[in-house]
Every structure is written in C-alpha cells, then in structure tokens.
Amino acid sequence: MSWYGKEGSMTGVVLSSRVRLARNVEGVPMGKRLSADGAEKLIEGAGKALSDCDRVDFRRLDPVTAAAYAEEHLVSAEFASSDSPRALYKNEGEDTYIMVCEEDHFRIQSITRGYSLAEAYSHAAAAEAKLAGVFRLAFDPELGYLTHCPTNLGTAMRASLMMFLPALTRQGAIAPLARQLSKVGLTVRGMYGEGSDAAACLYQISNQVTLGITEEETIKKLTRLSDTVINEELKARRELFEKAPEDVADVCSRAFGTLTHSRVISCREFMENWVSVRLGVSIAELSGKNADLGIPETLTYKTLDTSLIESQPAVLTLLSGGGELSPRERDVLRSSRLREMLGA
Amino acid sequence: MLCERCGKNEATVRYSEIINGKKRSYSLCADCAGELGIGTAVPTDIFGAGSLFSGFFGDIFDHPKAVAASNVVRCPVCGATLSDIAAEGKVGCSECYRTFRAELSPTIRRIHGGVTYKGSQPAKDAPEAGGTAGKPVSELDALRAELYEAIKKEDFERAAELRDRIKALEA
C-alpha cells in the first residue's frame, strides 16, 4: 500500500513526509558520462545490496505505468520520462524507493504518511547503509557526499513535507510565507500548479541548505518552522469558519455534491472541489464535529488523498486497465470512480 | 619568473596537464601560451546569458588557473574538462571535485557559503568487492582516503601529515 492509503499523524495539514538522499559511487562516471555498461553494474549491484526490495525495470516499463509512478510521487518526473537505463527498487513496506541512475547514481527516497520526518529519515538511512555494504560511496571530509550537481553537496539530503494549506492560500499568505522561509534556508513549492496558484493548495516545504548542517539539525529546523506553518494554517481555518459559517458550509456542501454527483469531471474541476471537501473535513474536525458542512463524518483523509492520486491521468488510465483513454473518457471514468469512492 | 618555453618573457599563464594521473605544471608567457592554443579555447557561450547553468558556474573562470586549465586538464576518471563542467553545470564524476578542487571552490563557496561538511559518514564496512566499487584512482585519492580514516579515528597528527602530503602533490 502506498503512502496515501496509510494512516498518519497530522494528516489534516501534512499529507506526507519525504526524505531524499543523493548518493554516488566513487570513481564511476555520472550523468551522460555513465556508460550503459556502468549503469547496468550499478543496477545489478543495487539489487545485491537491496535484496529485500522489488526491482522495477523502467527501461521496459510502458510510459503510462512509468508516469503513474511519478503521479504517486514515488519517482521524479525526469526519472519516469527518461529513456536511459534505470531501475527502481521498492521495499515491501512501500515506504522506501531507490531510483538507480537518476541524476545521481542513487536517489534514495523514503515517503511516510503524515508528519513523520524522523521516521522517513531512518528508513532512508537504512537503505543507504545497505548500498554502502556493496558500493564505496563518494564522500569527501570537507564537501560531504559528492553529487552530480554541486548544489546538493554535503548531506545531499532533501527533507520535505507535503502540506495542505487552503486557508493560508485564501488569505494570500503563501507568497510572504515563502519569502520568509527562504531567508532561513527553506523552499516552498506549489504542487499541481505554479507558485501560489497551486490548484490543490498543496505545497512542498523543504530544506535548501545541505552543507554545514547535519541531517538531524536539518530535520529539527524543518520541523520547528513547519510547526509554525501548521499552527498558522489551523488558526486561519478556524477564523475562516467563524467569520462566515454558512458560506463555508455552502462551499463545502456544493463541492461534495460535485464530487459525488457529477458525470463528467476534469482533473482541474476535481482538484478545486477536492480542496473544499478536504477543508470541510478538517473544519468539522476542528469544531468537534459540531459543524454541519454536508460531508459525511465517515469520510477520511485517507479516502480523499487516495481519490486525489487516483484521479490523476496516468493512475486513472492504469486503474481502468491501462488502455489508451481520451481526455473525455478519463473525465467520465474519474466521475464514476469518485461516486464509488466517496460513497454517494 | 620567466617563461619555461622561450625563457625570454615574464610568465603570466600557469598551465597544468594530467597524463595518466600524473600532474605537470608549466609557467608560460602570453605569447607562448597563445602559440600553444592554451587559454584561447574556452568556449565563449559558457559566459553567455543563454547558458542555463551560468548561475552555478558563471564565475568558474574567475580562478586564475582556470582559464589555462579549462581544456587541458582532464579528470583522470571521467575525462571531463573544466569547460565541460561549466557548460553542463554538473561534474562528470566524484573525482572531478578533487581534480578541479581549487577551480570549483569559489563556486561551491558561493552556493553553500564558506562552510565545511557536518553530518553522517558513509557506513564503515564499505567493501571493495561488488565489482563496481571504485578503487583509489591515484595516489592523491589513496591519501585522501587515508586522511578521511585518520579524521574518523581522530588521529589529528596523522591527518595533518597527510594533509601536507596532499597539498604538496596538488601544488
């Protein structure tokens, strides 16, 4: 089961925690200088190191399945669409994914549900230790882990949180927040859209600095600042509801109606309404279930987040059997799946 | 210092080459350097606004040695030159960071600030088995590996000694 189908802490705001480590093998060319034979050796060696993982050979994968991995946030978009030799290793618990021959020789990625950065780091570090049992990882006492791109030198770690910030988005608070956080070495990036126009109000907050700071310090700093963001978002959600309870209830009810009663729904329309429904679930939770927002109490974040991933074009196509679908066919299929999932 | 080629003019260009992992340096005057085509073959587009990576490596050739070294010194592992690295914005392999350490330093400092590494170390039991595990590619690399071990063991006396030997080899 992938991260979005699991339970986690603080999922009302934090959908997932991710830690990514970039690692390379000493003395082996990188990027376009890596030969096909060299890539093969890395893939084979990783298989020995990660004997508990399943291997997905991306060279032989059909483009829809590859794109679906990217839509699930399990591999990067570049990795999914590349045509060079590459493979993915994933563990049984489906929390750790190792891309072999991405930009770096290894991109270890651990994704955990909810707010759980330390757990994600421990999974990623465990996978790294396994790779270090087979490969001599490129490391320098002054520069840290040596990476293809010099911006990643040091811990070569990106820790990030996928955050749902609809109330702060509504307040126009994302751009100032991003500016503030960038001053202290964090980056805010809109997902499913550009900058503050993120259609799904989902943002990735991650560390920018990798040299001169330890992994633990990075995670502590990201956690400390994210705590503030989470509290601000929750405060803004409460204010939003207190200021105009009927309007909020109206928007949430209509959105739930659209998701559960449409017959043709585009990805964009789905996401806009998904935001209102997810916000509604959270407001109901914050108000001690007293608020009637027209959304059944049984609707969970797990179901909603699964619907978000499963409404994306490639995942949706795959779930319908993998045959090619026109945009219109996808919109019809999306609406019927939503009716099933959200229980109308 | 006079040019090592003509012995007449003041040497203004320092030129290094690495052949089979052995580094040799020469001091040349501008005329001789010009005749040998050293320092003139730097692709101009890396300085251009169109260069995608000029943000990272736009200043790479600010380093006095860098222009002369740009197309002549090759990384002994992957064969990348400094020009290649500047054009791509990425190194060719981990050894590039050692081969071009002095030239890459200003860029790394600009990206990360003048800080040194803090954080975890790779697991100790990294074997040489496994086929793809790299072996020391040069004496320098072996010394660096030793230095890393010495630092890990907090044998700072040995580390200082190794650092001096590395510096002498790099000079």
Coordinates of C-alpha atoms in Angstrom, one line a residue:
Chain A
M1 CA 0.0 0.0 0.0
S2 CA 1.4 3.4 -1.0
W3 CA 1.8 6.3 1.5
Y4 CA -1.6 7.9 0.6
G5 CA -3.6 4.8 1.7
K6 CA -2.0 4.7 5.1
E7 CA -2.8 6.3 8.4
G8 CA -0.6 9.0 9.8
S9 CA -0.3 11.9 12.2
M10 CA -1.5 15.5 11.5
T11 CA -2.8 14.4 8.1
G12 CA -5.3 17.3 8.2
V13 CA -2.3 19.5 7.2
V14 CA 0.6 17.2 6.4
L15 CA -0.1 14.6 3.7
S16 CA 3.3 13.1 3.7
S17 CA 6.9 13.4 4.8
R18 CA 9.7 12.7 2.5
V19 CA 13.5 12.3 2.8
R20 CA 15.6 12.0 -0.2
L21 CA 19.3 11.2 -0.2
A22 CA 21.6 11.5 -3.3
R23 CA 24.4 9.1 -3.3
N24 CA 27.1 8.2 -5.9
V25 CA 29.7 5.6 -6.3
E26 CA 33.4 6.6 -6.0
G27 CA 35.2 6.5 -9.3
V28 CA 32.1 5.8 -11.5
P29 CA 31.2 8.5 -14.1
M30 CA 27.8 10.2 -13.6
G31 CA 25.0 11.5 -15.8
K32 CA 25.7 11.4 -19.6
R33 CA 29.3 10.2 -18.9
L34 CA 28.0 7.0 -17.4
S35 CA 28.1 4.1 -19.9
A36 CA 25.3 1.7 -20.5
D37 CA 27.6 -1.0 -19.0
G38 CA 28.3 1.2 -16.0
A39 CA 24.6 1.8 -15.5
E40 CA 24.0 -1.9 -15.7
K41 CA 26.6 -2.6 -13.0
L42 CA 25.0 0.0 -10.7
I43 CA 21.6 -1.6 -11.2
E44 CA 22.9 -5.1 -10.6
G45 CA 24.9 -4.0 -7.6
A46 CA 22.0 -2.2 -6.1
G47 CA 20.0 -5.4 -6.5
K48 CA 22.5 -7.3 -4.3
A49 CA 22.5 -4.5 -1.7
L50 CA 18.8 -4.2 -1.6
S51 CA 17.9 -7.9 -1.6
D52 CA 14.6 -7.2 0.3
C53 CA 13.4 -4.9 -2.4
D54 CA 11.4 -5.5 -5.6
R55 CA 13.0 -4.2 -8.8
V56 CA 11.1 -2.3 -11.4
D57 CA 13.0 -2.0 -14.7
F58 CA 12.0 1.4 -16.0
R59 CA 13.5 0.7 -19.4
R60 CA 10.9 -2.0 -20.1
L61 CA 8.1 -0.2 -18.5
D62 CA 5.2 1.2 -20.6
P63 CA 5.0 5.0 -20.5
V64 CA 1.6 5.1 -18.6
T65 CA 2.9 2.9 -15.7
A66 CA 6.1 5.0 -15.5
A67 CA 4.0 8.2 -15.5
A68 CA 1.8 6.7 -12.8
Y69 CA 4.8 6.2 -10.5
A70 CA 5.5 10.0 -10.9
E71 CA 1.9 10.9 -10.2
E72 CA 2.1 8.9 -7.0
H73 CA 5.2 10.9 -6.1
L74 CA 7.3 7.7 -5.9
V75 CA 9.8 8.7 -8.6
S76 CA 10.7 12.1 -10.1
A77 CA 9.1 13.2 -13.4
E78 CA 12.6 13.2 -15.0
F79 CA 13.1 9.6 -14.0
A80 CA 9.7 8.5 -15.2
S81 CA 10.2 10.0 -18.7
S82 CA 13.9 9.4 -19.2
D83 CA 15.0 6.8 -21.9
S84 CA 18.3 5.9 -20.4
P85 CA 19.0 2.6 -18.4
R86 CA 17.5 3.0 -15.0
A87 CA 15.7 1.0 -12.4
L88 CA 13.6 1.5 -9.2
Y89 CA 13.9 -0.6 -6.1
K90 CA 11.0 -0.5 -3.7
N91 CA 10.7 -2.2 -0.3
E92 CA 7.9 -4.4 0.9
G93 CA 6.6 -1.9 3.3
E94 CA 6.3 0.6 0.4
D95 CA 8.0 3.4 2.3
T96 CA 11.4 3.4 0.6
Y97 CA 12.1 3.8 -3.1
I98 CA 15.6 3.8 -4.6
M99 CA 16.0 5.3 -8.0
V100 CA 19.1 3.9 -9.7
C101 CA 20.7 6.1 -12.4
E102 CA 18.6 9.2 -11.9
E103 CA 20.6 12.4 -11.9
D104 CA 22.8 10.8 -9.2
H105 CA 23.7 7.1 -9.2
F106 CA 21.2 6.6 -6.4
R107 CA 18.3 8.7 -5.2
I108 CA 17.0 7.1 -2.0
Q109 CA 13.6 8.3 -1.2
S110 CA 11.5 7.5 1.8
I111 CA 7.9 8.6 2.0
T112 CA 5.9 8.2 5.1
R113 CA 2.3 9.2 5.8
G114 CA 1.6 12.4 7.7
Y115 CA 4.0 14.3 9.8
S116 CA 6.9 11.9 10.4
L117 CA 10.2 13.2 9.1
A118 CA 12.4 11.4 11.6
E119 CA 10.8 8.1 10.6
A120 CA 11.4 8.9 6.9
Y121 CA 15.0 9.7 7.5
S122 CA 15.6 6.5 9.4
H123 CA 14.2 4.4 6.5
A124 CA 16.4 6.3 4.0
A125 CA 19.5 6.0 6.2
A126 CA 18.9 2.2 6.5
A127 CA 18.7 1.9 2.7
E128 CA 21.9 3.9 2.4
A129 CA 23.7 1.6 4.8
K130 CA 22.7 -1.3 2.6
L131 CA 24.1 0.4 -0.5
A132 CA 27.3 1.2 1.4
G133 CA 27.7 -2.5 2.0
V134 CA 28.2 -3.1 -1.7
F135 CA 29.5 0.2 -3.1
R136 CA 32.1 2.7 -2.0
L137 CA 30.0 5.8 -1.8
A138 CA 31.6 9.1 -2.9
F139 CA 32.4 11.2 0.1
D140 CA 34.8 14.0 1.0
P141 CA 35.5 15.1 4.6
E142 CA 35.0 18.7 3.6
L143 CA 32.3 18.6 1.0
G144 CA 30.4 15.6 2.3
Y145 CA 28.6 13.3 -0.1
L146 CA 29.7 14.1 -3.7
T147 CA 26.8 14.7 -6.0
H148 CA 26.4 15.3 -9.8
C149 CA 25.2 18.8 -9.2
P150 CA 27.2 20.9 -6.7
T151 CA 24.0 22.4 -5.2
N152 CA 23.4 19.1 -3.4
L153 CA 26.9 18.6 -1.9
G154 CA 27.0 18.0 1.9
T155 CA 24.3 15.8 3.4
A156 CA 22.9 15.6 -0.1
M157 CA 19.6 15.4 1.7
R158 CA 16.3 17.0 0.9
A159 CA 13.7 16.6 3.6
S160 CA 10.2 17.8 2.7
L161 CA 6.6 17.9 3.8
M162 CA 3.7 17.9 1.5
M163 CA 1.3 20.4 3.1
F164 CA -2.3 21.2 2.5
L165 CA -2.7 24.9 3.1
P166 CA -6.1 26.1 1.7
A167 CA -6.8 28.7 4.4
L168 CA -3.4 30.4 4.1
T169 CA -3.7 30.3 0.3
R170 CA -7.1 32.0 0.6
Q171 CA -5.6 34.7 2.8
G172 CA -2.8 35.3 0.2
A173 CA -0.3 34.4 2.8
I174 CA 1.7 31.8 0.8
A175 CA 4.0 34.3 -1.1
P176 CA 5.0 36.2 2.1
L177 CA 5.5 32.9 3.9
A178 CA 7.7 31.6 1.0
R179 CA 9.8 34.7 1.2
Q180 CA 10.2 34.4 5.0
L181 CA 11.1 30.8 4.8
S182 CA 13.6 31.3 2.0
K183 CA 15.6 33.6 4.3
V184 CA 16.1 30.8 6.7
G185 CA 17.0 28.3 4.1
L186 CA 13.7 26.6 3.3
T187 CA 11.9 26.4 0.0
V188 CA 8.1 26.4 -0.6
R189 CA 7.0 25.0 -3.9
G190 CA 3.4 24.7 -5.2
M191 CA 2.4 21.2 -6.3
Y192 CA -0.1 20.6 -9.1
G193 CA 0.4 24.2 -10.4
E194 CA 2.7 27.1 -10.2
G195 CA 3.7 29.1 -7.1
S196 CA 0.8 30.4 -5.2
D197 CA -1.7 29.3 -7.8
A198 CA -1.4 25.7 -6.7
A199 CA -4.7 24.3 -7.7
A200 CA -4.9 21.7 -5.0
C201 CA -3.5 24.1 -2.3
L202 CA -0.7 21.5 -1.8
Y203 CA 2.8 22.8 -1.2
Q204 CA 6.1 21.1 -0.6
I205 CA 8.2 22.7 2.1
S206 CA 11.8 21.5 2.0
N207 CA 15.4 22.4 3.1
Q208 CA 17.6 24.3 0.7
V209 CA 20.8 24.1 2.6
T210 CA 22.8 20.8 2.6
L211 CA 26.4 21.9 3.6
G212 CA 27.4 22.9 7.1
I213 CA 24.3 21.4 8.7
T214 CA 23.8 17.8 9.9
E215 CA 20.8 15.7 8.9
E216 CA 19.4 15.8 12.4
E217 CA 19.7 19.6 12.5
T218 CA 18.1 19.9 9.1
I219 CA 15.1 17.8 10.3
K220 CA 14.8 19.7 13.6
K221 CA 14.9 23.1 11.8
L222 CA 12.3 22.0 9.2
T223 CA 10.1 20.6 11.9
R224 CA 10.3 23.7 14.1
L225 CA 9.4 26.0 11.2
S226 CA 6.7 23.6 9.9
D227 CA 5.1 23.6 13.3
T228 CA 4.6 27.3 13.0
V229 CA 3.1 26.9 9.5
I230 CA 0.8 24.2 10.7
N231 CA -0.5 26.3 13.6
E232 CA -1.0 29.3 11.3
E233 CA -3.0 27.2 8.9
L234 CA -5.2 25.8 11.6
K235 CA -5.8 29.2 13.0
A236 CA -6.7 30.5 9.6
R237 CA -9.1 27.6 9.1
R238 CA -10.9 28.4 12.4
E239 CA -11.1 32.1 11.5
L240 CA -12.5 31.3 8.1
F241 CA -15.3 29.3 9.6
E242 CA -16.0 31.6 12.5
K243 CA -16.3 34.6 10.1
A244 CA -18.7 33.0 7.7
P245 CA -20.0 29.6 8.8
E246 CA -22.9 29.5 6.3
D247 CA -20.7 30.4 3.3
V248 CA -18.1 27.8 4.3
A249 CA -20.8 25.2 4.7
D250 CA -22.3 26.2 1.4
V251 CA -19.0 25.9 -0.5
C252 CA -18.1 22.5 1.2
S253 CA -21.5 21.0 0.6
R254 CA -21.6 22.0 -3.0
A255 CA -18.1 20.7 -3.5
F256 CA -19.0 17.4 -2.0
G257 CA -22.1 17.4 -4.2
T258 CA -20.0 18.0 -7.3
L259 CA -17.5 15.2 -6.5
T260 CA -20.2 12.7 -5.8
H261 CA -22.9 13.7 -8.4
S262 CA -21.0 14.7 -11.5
R263 CA -21.0 12.5 -14.6
V264 CA -18.1 14.2 -16.3
I265 CA -15.3 15.9 -14.3
S266 CA -12.0 17.3 -15.4
C267 CA -8.9 17.0 -13.3
R268 CA -8.9 20.7 -12.6
E269 CA -12.5 20.8 -11.5
F270 CA -11.9 17.7 -9.4
M271 CA -9.0 19.3 -7.6
E272 CA -10.8 22.6 -6.9
N273 CA -13.6 20.8 -5.3
W274 CA -11.3 18.3 -3.6
V275 CA -9.7 21.3 -1.7
S276 CA -13.1 22.4 -0.4
V277 CA -14.1 19.0 0.7
R278 CA -10.8 18.3 2.4
L279 CA -11.0 21.7 4.1
G280 CA -14.6 20.8 5.2
V281 CA -13.5 17.6 6.8
S282 CA -10.8 19.5 8.7
I283 CA -13.1 22.2 9.9
A284 CA -15.6 19.6 11.1
E285 CA -12.8 18.0 13.0
L286 CA -11.7 21.3 14.5
S287 CA -15.2 22.2 15.6
G288 CA -15.6 18.9 17.4
K289 CA -17.9 17.5 14.7
N290 CA -20.5 20.2 15.6
A291 CA -20.4 21.9 12.2
D292 CA -22.7 20.6 9.6
L293 CA -20.8 21.0 6.3
G294 CA -22.8 18.5 4.3
I295 CA -19.9 16.0 4.3
P296 CA -20.4 12.5 5.9
E297 CA -18.5 12.0 9.1
T298 CA -17.1 8.8 7.8
L299 CA -15.2 10.4 5.0
T300 CA -11.5 10.2 5.9
Y301 CA -8.3 11.9 4.7
K302 CA -7.1 8.5 3.6
T303 CA -10.0 8.1 1.2
L304 CA -9.7 11.8 0.0
D305 CA -6.0 11.5 -0.6
T306 CA -6.4 8.2 -2.4
S307 CA -9.0 9.9 -4.6
L308 CA -6.5 12.7 -5.4
I309 CA -3.8 10.3 -6.6
E310 CA -6.3 8.0 -8.4
S311 CA -7.8 10.9 -10.3
Q312 CA -4.5 11.8 -12.0
P313 CA -4.5 10.9 -15.7
A314 CA -1.9 8.1 -15.7
V315 CA -3.0 6.4 -12.5
L316 CA -6.6 6.6 -13.6
T317 CA -5.7 5.1 -17.0
L318 CA -3.8 2.3 -15.3
L319 CA -6.7 1.6 -12.9
S320 CA -9.1 1.2 -15.9
G321 CA -6.9 -1.5 -17.4
G322 CA -4.1 0.6 -19.0
G323 CA -5.6 1.0 -22.4
E324 CA -5.4 4.4 -24.0
L325 CA -8.1 6.8 -23.0
S326 CA -9.2 10.2 -24.5
P327 CA -9.4 13.1 -22.1
R328 CA -13.2 12.9 -22.2
E329 CA -13.2 9.2 -21.4
R330 CA -10.9 9.9 -18.4
D331 CA -13.3 12.7 -17.2
V332 CA -16.2 10.2 -17.3
L333 CA -14.2 7.5 -15.6
R334 CA -13.0 9.9 -13.0
S335 CA -16.5 10.9 -12.0
S336 CA -17.7 7.3 -11.8
R337 CA -14.8 6.3 -9.6
L338 CA -15.4 9.3 -7.3
R339 CA -19.0 8.4 -6.9
E340 CA -17.9 4.9 -5.8
M341 CA -15.1 6.1 -3.5
L342 CA -16.8 8.9 -1.8
G343 CA -19.9 6.9 -1.2
A344 CA -22.8 8.8 -2.7
Chain B
M1 CA 59.6 34.1 -13.3
L2 CA 60.5 33.7 -16.9
C3 CA 58.5 31.6 -19.4
E4 CA 59.6 28.0 -19.3
R5 CA 59.3 27.7 -23.1
C6 CA 61.0 30.7 -24.6
G7 CA 62.9 31.8 -21.5
K8 CA 62.6 35.4 -22.5
N9 CA 59.3 36.9 -21.4
E10 CA 57.7 37.1 -18.0
A11 CA 55.5 34.0 -17.4
T12 CA 51.8 35.0 -16.9
V13 CA 50.0 31.8 -17.6
R14 CA 50.2 28.7 -15.5
Y15 CA 49.3 25.6 -17.4
S16 CA 48.8 22.2 -15.9
E17 CA 48.2 18.8 -17.6
I18 CA 47.4 15.5 -16.1
I19 CA 48.5 12.5 -18.1
N20 CA 47.9 9.0 -16.7
G21 CA 47.1 10.6 -13.3
K22 CA 50.4 12.5 -13.2
K23 CA 50.1 16.2 -13.0
R24 CA 52.7 18.5 -14.5
S25 CA 52.6 22.3 -14.4
Y26 CA 54.3 24.9 -16.6
S27 CA 54.6 28.6 -16.4
L28 CA 54.4 30.3 -19.8
C29 CA 54.3 33.8 -21.2
A30 CA 51.2 35.0 -23.0
D31 CA 52.8 34.7 -26.5
C32 CA 53.9 31.1 -26.0
A33 CA 50.5 30.2 -24.4
G34 CA 48.9 31.7 -27.4
E35 CA 51.0 29.8 -29.8
L36 CA 50.2 26.5 -28.0
G37 CA 46.5 27.4 -28.0
I38 CA 46.3 27.4 -24.3
G39 CA 43.7 29.7 -22.7
T40 CA 42.2 30.5 -26.0
A41 CA 39.9 27.5 -26.5
V42 CA 37.5 28.4 -23.7
P43 CA 34.0 28.2 -25.3
T44 CA 32.6 31.7 -25.1
D45 CA 29.0 30.5 -24.7
I46 CA 29.6 29.5 -21.1
F47 CA 29.7 33.2 -20.2
G48 CA 26.7 34.0 -22.3
A49 CA 23.3 34.9 -20.8
G50 CA 21.9 31.9 -22.7
S51 CA 23.9 29.4 -20.6
L52 CA 21.4 27.6 -18.4
F53 CA 24.0 27.0 -15.7
S54 CA 25.8 30.3 -15.7
G55 CA 24.2 30.8 -12.3
F56 CA 26.3 28.0 -10.8
F57 CA 29.4 28.1 -12.8
G58 CA 29.4 31.5 -14.4
D59 CA 32.4 32.5 -12.2
I60 CA 34.3 29.3 -12.7
F61 CA 36.9 31.0 -14.9
D62 CA 37.5 33.8 -12.4
H63 CA 40.1 31.5 -10.9
P64 CA 43.5 32.5 -12.3
K65 CA 44.4 28.9 -13.1
A66 CA 41.1 28.0 -14.5
V67 CA 41.3 29.6 -18.0
A68 CA 44.6 27.8 -18.8
A69 CA 43.3 24.6 -17.3
S70 CA 39.9 24.7 -18.9
N71 CA 40.5 22.5 -21.8
V72 CA 43.8 20.9 -20.9
V73 CA 43.4 19.2 -17.6
R74 CA 41.1 16.2 -17.7
C75 CA 39.6 14.4 -14.8
P76 CA 41.5 11.1 -14.8
V77 CA 38.3 9.1 -14.1
C78 CA 35.7 10.5 -16.4
G79 CA 37.8 12.7 -18.8
A80 CA 35.7 15.8 -18.1
T81 CA 37.5 19.2 -18.5
L82 CA 36.6 22.3 -16.6
S83 CA 34.9 23.7 -19.7
D84 CA 32.7 20.6 -19.7
I85 CA 31.7 21.1 -16.1
A86 CA 31.0 24.7 -16.7
A87 CA 28.8 24.0 -19.7
E88 CA 26.8 21.3 -18.0
G89 CA 26.7 22.8 -14.5
K90 CA 27.5 19.4 -13.2
V91 CA 30.6 17.3 -12.6
G92 CA 31.4 14.2 -14.6
C93 CA 32.2 12.0 -11.5
S94 CA 33.2 12.3 -7.9
E95 CA 36.9 12.6 -8.8
C96 CA 36.2 15.9 -10.6
Y97 CA 35.7 17.6 -7.3
R98 CA 39.3 16.6 -6.4
T99 CA 40.9 17.2 -9.8
F100 CA 39.4 20.7 -10.0
R101 CA 39.1 21.4 -6.3
A102 CA 40.8 24.9 -6.4
E103 CA 38.8 26.0 -9.5
L104 CA 35.5 24.7 -8.2
S105 CA 35.9 26.1 -4.7
P106 CA 34.7 29.7 -5.4
T107 CA 31.5 28.3 -7.0
I108 CA 30.9 25.9 -4.1
R109 CA 31.5 28.7 -1.6
R110 CA 29.1 30.9 -3.5
I111 CA 26.4 28.2 -3.5
H112 CA 26.8 27.0 0.1
G113 CA 28.7 29.7 1.9
G114 CA 32.2 29.2 3.3
V115 CA 31.2 26.2 5.4
T116 CA 32.5 22.7 5.7
Y117 CA 30.7 19.4 6.0
K118 CA 28.8 18.4 9.1
G119 CA 26.8 15.2 9.1
S120 CA 26.8 11.5 8.8
Q121 CA 29.7 9.4 7.3
P122 CA 29.2 6.6 4.9
A123 CA 29.0 3.2 6.6
K124 CA 32.4 1.9 7.6
D125 CA 32.2 -1.6 6.2
A126 CA 32.2 -0.4 2.5
P127 CA 33.9 -3.3 0.8
E128 CA 36.0 -3.4 -2.3
A129 CA 34.0 -6.4 -3.5
G130 CA 30.9 -5.9 -5.6
G131 CA 32.8 -5.2 -8.8
T132 CA 31.7 -1.6 -9.3
A133 CA 33.1 -0.4 -6.0
G134 CA 35.7 2.1 -7.1
K135 CA 39.3 1.7 -6.2
P136 CA 41.6 4.6 -5.4
V137 CA 42.3 6.1 -8.8
S138 CA 45.5 7.9 -7.9
E139 CA 48.0 8.4 -5.1
L140 CA 46.1 11.5 -4.2
D141 CA 42.9 9.6 -3.9
A142 CA 44.6 7.0 -1.7
L143 CA 46.0 9.7 0.5
R144 CA 42.6 11.3 0.8
A145 CA 41.0 8.0 1.8
E146 CA 43.7 7.7 4.4
L147 CA 43.1 11.2 5.6
Y148 CA 39.4 10.5 5.9
E149 CA 40.2 7.4 8.0
A150 CA 42.6 9.4 10.2
I151 CA 39.9 12.1 10.8
K152 CA 37.4 9.5 11.7
K153 CA 39.8 8.0 14.2
E154 CA 40.6 11.5 15.5
D155 CA 44.3 10.8 14.7
F156 CA 44.9 14.5 14.0
E157 CA 48.6 14.3 14.0
R158 CA 48.5 11.7 11.1
A159 CA 45.7 13.8 9.5
A160 CA 47.9 16.9 9.5
E161 CA 50.8 14.9 8.0
L162 CA 48.5 13.5 5.2
R163 CA 47.1 17.0 4.5
D164 CA 50.6 18.3 4.0
R165 CA 51.4 15.5 1.6
I166 CA 48.2 16.1 -0.3
K167 CA 48.9 19.8 -0.6
A168 CA 52.4 19.1 -1.8
L169 CA 51.1 16.8 -4.5
E170 CA 48.4 19.2 -5.5
A171 CA 50.7 22.2 -5.8

